[in-house]
Amino acid sequence: DAGVIQSPRHEVTEMGQEVTLRCKPISGHDYLFWYRQTMMRGLELLIYFNNNVPIDDSGMPEDRFSAKMPNASFSTLKIQPSEPRDSAVYFCASKGTNYNEQFFGPGTRLTVL
Amino acid sequence: SQQGEEDPQALSIQEGENATMNCSYKTSINNLQWYRQNSGRGLVHLILIRSNEREKHSGRLRVTLDTSKKSSSLLITASRAADTASYFCATLNSGYSTLTFGKGTMLLVSP
């Protein structure tokens, strides 16, 4: 099993540009979580999906952020337009219904100049 | 919001020593989990303790839970340089499906 896959691993962009982060969860997992990690705020849950349906997006900081899960094996987190304060490491994690453990991807380090 | 709060924020020890990290939380929980994060990597699940358990062991890891004090501790015995990482506690709150993570303890184990 390849684990949770995220791409790109690193992204450097300029303020105002659109950024799309991608995630492939572990096959068979029906929960998918997007987190953001910064030194100041730690690890924050942005949004999570269950069976491809967004359940709670209360952690999404503002309308510039959007997330989709068109099928069980793919999810995107989009920031449009990006701002320097969006610079962080973004993690995707997945888990199965009857399990408590979350499996994290390697993260995408986003730098907005 | 960050429910789990780890203590200390940073810990530096020598190989072979034991490392103890503490976590406090605020609301009722279903379970509490500990994760490790190596530099530049994602988090990895270490151990889970349920609200009706008081102690759990896994290899060199020992976790305790005191629900009356809303606190947990993670003990790593006979530490190794490879244990150098950040350690996070995460709570699964009663009635919810999501974890709330603390800000972590950075552990440095020197050879």
XYZ file of C-alpha atoms in Angstrom:
224
model
C 0.000 0.000 0.000
C 1.461 3.359 -1.049
C -0.189 5.275 1.763
C -1.748 8.693 1.350
C -0.274 10.484 -1.634
C -0.072 14.250 -1.916
C 1.129 16.455 -4.717
C 2.976 18.632 -5.185
C 5.364 18.248 -2.251
C 6.482 21.831 -2.547
C 4.749 24.802 -4.140
C 6.064 28.322 -4.431
C 3.732 30.869 -5.933
C 3.104 34.565 -6.012
C 0.337 36.364 -4.203
C -2.871 36.374 -6.170
C -2.202 33.121 -8.006
C -4.442 30.070 -7.800
C -3.030 27.060 -5.969
C -4.373 23.514 -6.191
C -3.240 20.809 -3.805
C -4.034 17.179 -4.515
C -4.576 14.112 -2.399
C -5.117 10.425 -3.025
C -6.343 8.641 0.117
C -5.642 5.039 1.002
C -7.872 2.709 -0.967
C -10.921 1.659 1.040
C -10.787 4.596 3.432
C -14.011 6.568 3.443
C -12.939 9.538 5.536
C -10.622 12.226 4.174
C -9.289 15.178 6.152
C -7.439 18.335 5.107
C -5.219 19.998 7.725
C -2.999 23.056 7.770
C 0.098 23.246 9.978
C 1.882 26.436 10.985
C 4.240 27.247 13.821
C 1.826 29.790 15.266
C -1.435 27.845 15.089
C -0.268 24.241 15.058
C -2.305 21.633 13.183
C -5.750 22.870 12.190
C -8.527 20.836 10.590
C -9.823 22.648 7.537
C -12.470 20.280 6.183
C -13.346 16.616 6.135
C -15.284 14.325 3.831
C -17.149 11.095 4.462
C -17.950 8.977 1.406
C -16.936 11.917 -0.816
C -19.406 14.291 0.858
C -18.120 17.342 2.742
C -19.279 17.020 6.331
C -17.690 19.925 8.159
C -15.917 22.844 6.513
C -16.044 25.153 9.510
C -12.251 25.196 9.627
C -11.880 26.647 6.151
C -10.468 30.106 6.840
C -12.357 32.039 4.198
C -14.058 31.885 0.830
C -10.729 31.836 -0.939
C -10.428 28.204 0.147
C -12.447 25.419 -1.447
C -12.200 21.637 -1.417
C -13.708 18.924 -3.544
C -13.771 15.166 -3.585
C -15.139 14.058 -6.969
C -14.527 10.371 -6.246
C -13.256 8.058 -3.535
C -9.660 8.222 -4.708
C -9.080 11.925 -5.243
C -9.500 15.231 -3.466
C -8.330 18.786 -4.114
C -7.859 21.834 -1.943
C -7.841 25.066 -3.873
C -6.815 28.552 -2.786
C -7.840 31.393 -5.057
C -6.423 33.984 -4.800
C -3.503 32.988 -2.616
C -2.009 35.305 0.007
C 1.312 35.233 1.909
C -0.509 34.286 5.131
C -1.595 31.040 3.439
C 2.012 29.851 3.577
C 1.981 26.613 5.572
C 2.252 22.862 5.265
C -1.008 21.291 4.142
C -1.689 17.685 5.072
C -4.241 15.245 3.821
C -5.204 12.266 5.981
C -7.592 9.363 5.584
C -9.142 6.679 7.745
C -11.586 3.811 7.545
C -15.013 3.904 9.131
C -14.354 1.428 11.908
C -10.910 2.687 12.763
C -9.729 5.602 14.865
C -6.251 5.950 13.448
C -5.693 8.568 10.765
C -3.054 8.056 8.112
C -1.290 11.200 6.990
C 0.284 12.054 3.690
C 3.732 13.662 3.500
C 2.255 17.139 3.140
C 2.560 19.998 0.673
C 4.749 22.900 1.756
C 3.169 26.022 0.287
C 5.036 29.308 0.091
C 3.173 32.358 -1.177
C 5.457 35.275 -1.973
C -9.596 25.131 18.568
C -6.608 23.319 20.015
C -7.856 21.187 22.870
C -4.779 19.150 23.648
C -1.923 21.081 25.174
C 1.398 19.292 25.422
C 3.986 19.916 28.049
C 6.874 20.532 27.783
C 7.102 22.334 24.446
C 10.618 21.005 23.991
C 12.623 18.254 25.653
C 16.280 17.393 25.227
C 17.700 14.153 26.621
C 20.528 11.684 26.114
C 20.180 8.301 24.481
C 19.104 5.678 26.943
C 17.162 8.096 29.132
C 13.396 8.067 29.434
C 11.266 10.834 27.939
C 7.936 11.870 29.409
C 5.495 14.157 27.670
C 2.201 15.347 29.051
C -1.064 16.376 27.463
C -4.049 18.166 28.946
C -7.462 18.568 27.409
C -10.706 20.315 28.242
C -13.797 18.350 27.258
C -15.088 14.785 27.450
C -13.310 12.440 25.107
C -13.947 9.122 23.428
C -10.263 8.358 23.098
C -6.853 10.031 23.081
C -4.168 9.295 20.528
C -0.478 10.080 20.270
C 1.218 10.802 16.967
C 4.850 11.340 15.991
C 6.077 13.699 13.296
C 9.588 13.518 11.969
C 10.974 16.694 10.438
C 9.454 17.326 7.022
C 7.105 14.360 7.220
C 3.469 13.635 7.966
C 2.180 12.468 11.322
C 2.326 8.806 12.220
C -0.036 7.180 14.703
C 1.703 5.685 17.735
C -0.885 4.565 20.231
C -4.510 5.041 21.249
C -6.030 4.909 24.707
C -9.770 4.811 25.248
C -11.576 6.864 27.861
C -12.246 3.766 29.986
C -8.583 2.734 30.012
C -5.963 4.003 32.423
C -2.747 2.649 30.962
C -1.546 1.123 27.742
C 1.780 -0.210 26.513
C 3.244 -0.662 23.064
C 6.900 -1.635 22.852
C 8.896 1.165 24.498
C 5.809 3.377 24.739
C 3.623 3.699 27.794
C 0.554 5.906 27.830
C -1.542 6.811 30.841
C -4.885 8.566 30.953
C -6.493 10.314 33.904
C -9.969 11.418 32.868
C -10.626 13.065 36.238
C -7.699 15.402 35.610
C -8.225 15.453 31.846
C -4.625 14.595 31.252
C -2.456 11.976 29.581
C 1.220 11.194 29.529
C 3.446 9.464 27.003
C 6.571 7.758 28.275
C 9.273 6.606 25.883
C 11.711 4.328 27.652
C 15.366 3.804 26.729
C 15.226 6.555 24.120
C 17.199 6.402 20.892
C 18.440 9.114 18.546
C 15.805 7.890 16.075
C 13.094 8.950 18.543
C 13.960 12.582 17.779
C 10.693 14.047 16.496
C 7.672 16.091 17.512
C 4.991 14.284 19.465
C 1.341 15.309 19.396
C -1.623 14.253 21.424
C -5.004 14.252 19.726
C -8.411 13.849 21.274
C -11.501 12.343 19.718
C -14.233 14.234 21.471
C -17.426 12.478 22.448
C -20.003 12.766 19.683
C -17.537 13.916 17.032
C -15.678 12.269 14.176
C -12.642 14.518 14.135
C -9.437 14.759 16.108
C -8.246 17.887 17.871
C -4.470 18.141 17.999
C -2.229 19.892 20.471
C 0.795 21.922 19.403
C 3.228 19.163 20.212
C 6.395 18.464 22.145
C 9.697 18.579 20.264
C 11.928 15.780 21.527
C 15.656 15.798 20.836
C 17.590 12.666 21.741
C 21.334 13.136 21.581
C 23.678 10.180 20.983
